[in-house]
Short mmCIF file of C-alpha atoms in Angstrom, two decimals:
data_model
loop_
_atom_site.label_atom_id
_atom_site.label_comp_id
_atom_site.label_asym_id
_atom_site.label_seq_id
_atom_site.Cartn_x
_atom_site.Cartn_y
_atom_site.Cartn_z
CA MET G 11 -0.13 0.26 0.04
CA ALA G 12 3.42 2.63 0.69
CA LEU G 13 4.43 1.50 -2.45
CA PHE G 14 1.35 2.50 -4.16
CA LYS G 15 0.97 5.69 -2.60
CA MET G 16 4.71 6.72 -2.88
CA PHE G 17 3.75 5.69 -6.69
CA SER G 18 0.56 7.78 -7.26
CA ASN G 19 -0.73 8.94 -10.07
CA ASP G 20 -3.02 11.76 -9.67
CA VAL G 21 -4.09 14.09 -11.70
CA ALA G 22 -5.63 17.64 -11.47
CA ILE G 23 -6.00 19.34 -15.70
CA ASP G 24 -6.58 22.58 -16.79
CA LEU G 25 -8.21 21.35 -20.09
CA GLY G 26 -8.24 24.96 -21.91
CA THR G 27 -8.69 25.73 -25.07
CA ALA G 28 -5.64 26.80 -25.51
CA ASN G 29 -4.29 25.31 -23.43
CA THR G 30 -3.36 22.25 -21.45
CA LEU G 31 -1.48 22.44 -18.38
CA ILE G 32 -0.93 19.58 -15.98
CA TRP G 33 -1.00 19.31 -11.79
CA MET G 34 0.75 15.64 -10.19
CA LYS G 35 0.15 14.86 -6.50
CA ASN G 36 3.19 15.86 -4.62
CA LYS G 37 4.74 17.39 -7.66
CA GLY G 38 3.40 20.41 -8.99
CA ILE G 39 2.67 21.98 -12.38
CA VAL G 40 3.89 18.83 -14.66
CA LEU G 41 2.45 19.52 -18.00
CA ASN G 42 1.91 23.57 -19.86
CA GLU G 43 2.15 22.52 -23.64
CA PRO G 44 -0.76 24.32 -26.79
CA THR G 45 -4.41 22.29 -26.82
CA ILE G 46 -3.49 21.44 -30.03
CA VAL G 47 -3.46 18.00 -32.25
CA ALA G 48 -2.00 17.26 -35.27
CA PHE G 49 -3.27 14.04 -37.53
CA ASP G 50 -3.71 12.06 -40.03
CA ARG G 51 -6.43 12.75 -41.80
CA THR G 52 -6.82 9.61 -43.79
CA THR G 53 -6.18 7.33 -40.39
CA LYS G 54 -7.17 9.49 -37.46
CA ASN G 55 -3.91 8.74 -35.68
CA ILE G 56 -2.18 11.47 -34.22
CA ILE G 57 0.74 12.82 -35.29
CA ALA G 58 2.00 15.23 -32.54
CA ILE G 59 0.70 16.79 -29.71
CA GLY G 60 1.37 20.28 -28.22
CA HIS G 61 4.51 22.38 -28.22
CA GLU G 62 5.90 20.15 -31.32
CA ALA G 63 2.11 20.16 -32.99
CA ASN G 64 1.60 24.13 -32.43
CA GLU G 65 5.17 24.19 -34.18
CA MET G 66 3.41 23.27 -37.45
CA LEU G 67 0.83 24.96 -37.76
CA GLY G 68 0.63 26.44 -41.01
CA ARG G 69 3.78 24.24 -42.73
CA THR G 70 1.35 21.34 -43.00
CA HIS G 71 0.46 19.58 -46.73
CA LYS G 72 -2.69 18.31 -47.71
CA GLU G 73 -2.34 14.85 -45.81
CA ILE G 74 -2.29 16.48 -42.12
CA GLN G 75 -4.76 18.22 -40.27
CA ILE G 76 -4.14 20.35 -36.90
CA ILE G 77 -7.07 21.49 -34.99
CA ARG G 78 -7.90 22.66 -31.19
CA PRO G 79 -9.90 19.90 -30.76
CA LEU G 80 -11.32 22.46 -28.24
CA ARG G 81 -13.81 24.85 -29.48
CA ASP G 82 -15.57 27.71 -26.67
CA GLY G 83 -14.25 25.90 -23.43
CA ALA G 84 -16.22 22.78 -24.86
CA ILE G 85 -14.94 18.83 -26.93
CA ALA G 86 -15.09 19.67 -29.73
CA ASP G 87 -13.86 16.78 -31.49
CA PHE G 88 -14.53 13.54 -28.85
CA GLU G 89 -11.70 11.04 -30.02
CA ILE G 90 -9.23 13.64 -31.23
CA THR G 91 -9.72 14.77 -27.41
CA GLU G 92 -9.46 11.65 -25.81
CA GLY G 93 -6.17 11.27 -27.81
CA MET G 94 -4.31 14.14 -26.53
CA LEU G 95 -5.78 12.91 -23.39
CA ARG G 96 -4.26 10.03 -22.78
CA ALA G 97 -1.07 11.20 -25.04
CA PHE G 98 -1.16 14.44 -21.86
CA ILE G 99 -1.82 11.68 -19.62
CA ARG G 100 1.45 9.65 -20.51
CA LYS G 101 4.00 12.01 -21.10
CA VAL G 102 3.96 13.07 -17.35
CA THR G 103 3.63 9.11 -15.45
CA MET G 104 4.49 5.56 -16.01
CA SER G 105 3.25 4.23 -18.65
CA TRP G 106 2.79 1.34 -16.63
CA GLN G 107 -0.19 2.95 -14.34
CA PRO G 108 -2.59 5.45 -15.56
CA ALA G 109 -3.70 8.11 -13.65
CA ARG G 110 -6.12 6.64 -10.66
CA ARG G 111 -8.14 9.98 -10.33
CA VAL G 112 -8.77 12.81 -12.13
CA VAL G 113 -9.77 16.28 -11.35
CA VAL G 114 -10.62 18.54 -14.17
CA CYS G 115 -11.66 21.76 -14.49
CA VAL G 116 -14.43 23.89 -16.79
CA PRO G 117 -16.95 26.48 -17.56
CA SER G 118 -19.50 27.15 -15.18
CA GLY G 119 -22.22 27.23 -17.27
CA ILE G 120 -21.44 23.83 -19.17
CA THR G 121 -24.25 21.47 -19.42
CA GLU G 122 -24.54 18.35 -18.58
CA VAL G 123 -23.77 16.61 -21.95
CA GLU G 124 -20.86 18.31 -21.85
CA LYS G 125 -20.13 17.20 -18.43
CA ARG G 126 -20.56 13.49 -19.71
CA ALA G 127 -17.66 14.52 -22.40
CA VAL G 128 -14.88 15.63 -20.75
CA ARG G 129 -15.68 12.40 -17.84
CA ASP G 130 -16.00 9.58 -21.36
CA SER G 131 -12.34 11.65 -22.51
CA CYS G 132 -10.91 10.96 -18.59
CA GLU G 133 -12.42 7.58 -18.40
CA HIS G 134 -10.54 6.11 -21.86
CA ALA G 135 -7.70 7.92 -21.86
CA GLY G 136 -7.38 5.88 -18.16
CA ALA G 137 -8.63 7.51 -15.53
CA LYS G 138 -9.97 5.37 -12.39
CA GLU G 139 -12.10 7.77 -11.15
CA VAL G 140 -13.44 11.47 -12.76
CA HIS G 141 -14.42 14.76 -9.95
CA LEU G 142 -15.19 18.28 -12.04
CA ILE G 143 -14.54 21.92 -10.74
CA ALA G 144 -15.60 25.04 -12.10
CA GLU G 145 -13.46 27.26 -13.44
CA PRO G 146 -13.81 29.74 -12.01
CA MET G 147 -14.08 28.25 -7.88
CA ALA G 148 -10.40 26.65 -9.17
CA SER G 149 -9.37 30.13 -10.15
CA ALA G 150 -10.02 31.51 -6.29
CA ILE G 151 -8.18 28.32 -4.57
CA GLY G 152 -5.80 28.88 -7.32
CA VAL G 153 -4.82 32.72 -6.25
CA GLY G 154 -4.84 31.56 -2.72
CA LEU G 155 -8.85 32.79 -1.55
CA ASN G 156 -10.48 30.74 0.79
CA VAL G 157 -13.72 29.59 -0.96
CA HIS G 158 -15.57 28.13 1.93
CA ASP G 159 -15.63 31.72 3.79
CA PRO G 160 -19.40 33.76 4.34
CA VAL G 161 -17.04 36.30 1.94
CA GLY G 162 -18.14 36.83 -0.95
CA ASN G 163 -14.87 37.00 -3.56
CA MET G 164 -15.60 38.12 -7.40
CA ILE G 165 -13.69 36.19 -10.02
CA VAL G 166 -13.08 37.24 -13.41
CA ASP G 167 -11.31 33.94 -15.33
CA ILE G 168 -10.08 34.80 -19.00
CA GLY G 169 -9.74 32.42 -21.19
CA GLY G 170 -8.86 30.46 -23.93
CA GLY G 171 -12.40 30.06 -25.40
CA THR G 172 -14.33 31.92 -22.53
CA THR G 173 -14.52 34.32 -19.28
CA GLU G 174 -16.34 32.65 -16.95
CA ILE G 175 -17.08 35.68 -14.12
CA ALA G 176 -18.24 33.98 -10.87
CA VAL G 177 -19.37 35.67 -7.31
CA ILE G 178 -18.00 32.92 -4.37
CA ALA G 179 -19.08 32.06 -1.01
CA LEU G 180 -19.20 29.54 1.93
CA SER G 181 -17.81 26.65 -0.79
CA GLY G 182 -19.82 27.78 -3.97
CA ILE G 183 -21.13 29.87 -6.66
CA VAL G 184 -23.39 32.26 -5.74
CA ALA G 185 -24.04 34.21 -9.24
CA ASP G 186 -21.70 34.11 -12.77
CA GLU G 187 -21.88 34.95 -16.09
CA SER G 188 -19.84 32.10 -18.60
CA ILE G 189 -19.38 34.31 -22.57
CA ARG G 190 -17.37 33.04 -25.01
CA VAL G 191 -15.85 35.59 -25.83
CA ALA G 192 -11.82 35.98 -24.40
CA GLY G 193 -8.57 35.52 -25.73
CA ASP G 194 -8.88 33.26 -29.20
CA GLU G 195 -11.69 36.01 -29.85
CA MET G 196 -9.38 39.04 -29.27
CA THR G 197 -7.24 37.41 -31.63
CA ASN G 198 -9.83 36.61 -34.47
CA ALA G 199 -10.81 40.29 -33.43
CA ILE G 200 -7.01 41.46 -34.40
CA THR G 201 -6.82 39.03 -37.55
CA GLN G 202 -10.35 40.55 -39.53
CA TYR G 203 -8.89 44.46 -38.09
CA PHE G 204 -5.78 43.89 -40.90
CA ARG G 205 -8.00 42.47 -43.36
CA ARG G 206 -10.47 45.07 -43.15
CA GLN G 207 -8.83 48.11 -43.01
CA HIS G 208 -5.45 46.94 -44.88
CA ASN G 209 -6.58 44.85 -47.13
CA ILE G 210 -3.47 42.41 -45.17
CA LEU G 211 -4.29 38.18 -44.19
CA ILE G 212 -2.52 37.71 -41.36
CA GLY G 213 -2.29 34.37 -39.38
CA ASP G 214 -3.33 33.66 -36.11
CA ARG G 215 0.38 32.97 -34.94
CA THR G 216 0.89 36.40 -35.45
CA SER G 217 -2.21 37.98 -34.27
CA GLU G 218 -1.23 36.53 -30.95
CA THR G 219 1.96 37.41 -30.95
CA ILE G 220 0.85 41.37 -31.80
CA LYS G 221 -2.02 41.30 -29.24
CA CYS G 222 1.09 40.00 -26.32
CA SER G 223 3.53 42.30 -27.10
CA VAL G 224 1.34 45.24 -28.17
CA GLY G 225 -2.64 44.66 -27.67
CA SER G 226 -3.90 47.00 -24.29
CA ALA G 227 -7.82 47.93 -22.91
CA PHE G 228 -6.26 51.22 -21.88
CA PRO G 229 -4.64 53.53 -23.16
CA LEU G 230 -0.50 53.26 -22.27
CA GLU G 231 1.41 56.28 -20.64
CA GLU G 232 3.78 55.40 -24.26
CA GLU G 233 1.77 54.01 -27.42
CA ILE G 234 3.76 51.23 -29.58
CA GLU G 235 4.89 50.43 -32.91
CA ILE G 236 6.00 47.22 -34.53
CA GLU G 237 6.53 45.95 -37.87
CA VAL G 238 3.61 43.40 -38.43
CA LYS G 239 4.42 41.06 -42.15
CA GLY G 240 1.87 39.51 -44.31
CA ARG G 241 0.20 38.52 -47.78
CA ASP G 242 -1.73 41.53 -49.43
CA LEU G 243 -5.06 40.38 -50.67
CA VAL G 244 -4.78 42.40 -53.78
CA SER G 245 -0.85 42.05 -55.35
CA GLY G 246 -0.81 37.83 -53.46
CA ILE G 247 2.39 39.19 -52.19
CA PRO G 248 4.19 39.38 -48.94
CA LYS G 249 3.84 42.75 -46.98
CA MET G 250 5.06 44.46 -44.60
CA ILE G 251 3.81 47.21 -42.54
CA ASN G 252 4.05 49.58 -39.10
CA VAL G 253 0.73 49.18 -37.67
CA THR G 254 0.75 51.06 -33.17
CA SER G 255 -1.30 50.47 -30.70
CA VAL G 256 -3.40 52.45 -30.68
CA GLU G 257 -4.62 51.02 -33.64
CA ILE G 258 -4.53 47.35 -31.96
CA ARG G 259 -6.37 48.54 -29.06
CA GLU G 260 -9.68 49.62 -31.56
CA ALA G 261 -9.29 46.73 -32.79
CA LEU G 262 -9.98 45.30 -29.45
CA SER G 263 -12.27 47.12 -28.27
CA GLU G 264 -15.70 45.36 -29.02
CA ALA G 265 -14.30 41.77 -27.50
CA VAL G 266 -12.93 44.18 -24.60
CA ASN G 267 -16.19 45.83 -23.82
CA GLU G 268 -18.67 42.56 -23.65
CA MET G 269 -15.88 41.27 -21.02
CA ILE G 270 -16.73 44.42 -19.81
CA ASP G 271 -20.40 44.25 -19.61
CA ALA G 272 -20.65 40.65 -18.54
CA VAL G 273 -18.95 41.57 -15.57
CA MET G 274 -21.34 45.22 -14.80
CA LYS G 275 -23.86 42.24 -15.45
CA LEU G 276 -22.78 39.94 -13.30
CA LEU G 277 -22.20 42.68 -10.84
CA GLU G 278 -25.94 43.51 -10.78
CA ARG G 279 -27.40 40.00 -10.17
CA THR G 280 -25.33 39.95 -7.53
CA PRO G 281 -26.93 39.96 -3.62
CA PRO G 282 -26.70 43.38 -1.56
CA GLU G 283 -24.32 41.59 1.13
CA LEU G 284 -22.04 40.10 -1.19
CA SER G 285 -22.01 43.46 -2.90
CA ALA G 286 -20.76 45.58 -0.04
CA ASP G 287 -17.76 42.15 0.57
CA ILE G 288 -17.22 42.91 -3.70
CA PHE G 289 -16.71 46.71 -2.51
CA GLU G 290 -14.10 46.01 -0.53
CA ARG G 291 -12.23 42.89 -1.52
CA GLY G 292 -12.32 44.59 -5.17
CA ILE G 293 -12.18 42.31 -7.70
CA VAL G 294 -9.74 39.77 -9.47
CA LEU G 295 -8.43 38.81 -12.67
CA THR G 296 -7.10 35.55 -14.02
CA GLY G 297 -6.32 33.43 -16.92
CA GLY G 298 -4.43 34.73 -19.96
CA GLY G 299 -6.31 37.67 -20.82
CA ALA G 300 -5.63 39.18 -17.48
CA LEU G 301 -2.53 40.25 -18.93
CA LEU G 302 -3.72 42.34 -21.59
CA LYS G 303 -2.63 45.30 -20.61
CA GLY G 304 -4.61 48.06 -19.25
CA LEU G 305 -6.94 45.68 -18.56
CA ASP G 306 -7.29 45.67 -14.68
CA GLU G 307 -7.05 49.80 -15.31
CA ARG G 308 -10.59 50.32 -17.84
CA LEU G 309 -12.49 47.31 -15.13
CA ARG G 310 -11.14 49.85 -12.46
CA LYS G 311 -12.36 53.20 -14.06
CA GLU G 312 -15.95 50.77 -15.16
CA THR G 313 -16.67 49.61 -12.07
CA SER G 314 -15.62 52.20 -8.97
CA LEU G 315 -13.85 49.03 -7.84
CA PRO G 316 -10.43 47.60 -6.31
CA VAL G 317 -9.31 45.18 -9.10
CA HIS G 318 -6.23 43.19 -8.73
CA VAL G 319 -4.20 40.75 -11.25
CA ALA G 320 -3.81 37.46 -9.60
CA ASP G 321 0.03 36.98 -9.48
CA GLU G 322 0.70 34.04 -12.19
CA PRO G 323 -2.35 34.15 -13.31
CA LEU G 324 -2.01 31.40 -16.23
CA THR G 325 -1.54 28.76 -13.99
CA ALA G 326 -4.31 29.84 -11.36
CA VAL G 327 -6.62 27.18 -12.53
CA VAL G 328 -4.49 24.59 -12.34
CA ARG G 329 -3.17 25.63 -8.70
CA GLY G 330 -6.13 26.05 -7.80
CA THR G 331 -7.27 22.06 -9.18
CA GLY G 332 -4.32 20.94 -7.81
CA LYS G 333 -4.84 21.83 -4.16
CA VAL G 334 -8.67 20.29 -4.52
CA LEU G 335 -6.70 17.73 -5.52
CA GLU G 336 -4.29 16.95 -3.10
CA ASN G 337 -6.69 17.42 -0.37
CA LEU G 338 -9.86 16.37 -1.76
CA SER G 339 -12.16 15.19 1.07
CA ASP G 340 -11.33 19.30 2.62
CA TYR G 341 -13.25 20.27 -0.90
CA SER G 342 -15.38 17.84 -1.76
CA SER G 343 -18.29 20.56 -1.37
CA VAL G 344 -16.79 22.43 -4.03
CA LEU G 345 -17.05 19.59 -6.51
CA LEU G 346 -19.71 19.81 -9.24
CA LYS G 347 -22.89 17.23 -8.75
CA SER G 348 -23.22 15.15 -11.90
CA SER G 349 -26.36 13.72 -12.37
CA ARG G 350 -25.19 10.49 -14.07
CA TYR G 351 -23.96 9.36 -10.74
#
């Protein structure tokens, strides 16, 4: 029995639209890779996953297809997701012993059908016991908030496919708002902006780089200018132009406005006692989108509330999920219930 515990392969998974992170019991974060899969179109055999598949993006021939098997926080391709999960889990565990217990975080607005798809994918990947936790709850635990207290905490988790906003108290989500506008939508907005305004076609990787380097939600003290290379849609030849952070902010404005509107809607639905707690404690931003320059300042201006960006926001969800895994009995009340069981 002691030997089994020593080599226990319990894992916590942040199965995100953009990135998948895995936390292993007693080891911490052991994997952080893009949620991307390259597979053979004919046989559906997986050729590459994660970083390796990401390097192939936009450079494959017709026999290889590259997809993101999750869309807007939900599984879009069941078979590929299952194969990807199995490969990721095998990367971090001993091949002779599959993961025994798995805790997976999912969007708060997930349906029963989507819950079942996540459970089945993990079970088919070898898990013996699967638990689900809502992303905002995992984020709150990951940033060190005591979710068991009778005190209101507001979390805004901006991932790749969804923005999860929730007010948490007494181990539960009192009110929540889940919108399918997040990092991917912002990346796509930049791609469309260049097509409309400059007649240039740029790839998703270029748009992502632009978003991370010069994207902002609030005027910067010193605006930034960068060079962007793409394909001219009129002549069809490669072209390079200079753009400023002001233009990119304009491109992102619609997506940012939708996220702020969702926060305002949830604040309107929050019970008054919890509103008083949020007025004192403020809003906590987590997820990759929290790193967008000036987003905290913009929210602070719109809501007149304190806004804090969590330390290491990209890993907040998996750290919280890992904490739940390591103290399952203490956090059993925060896990999602399912009608399947």
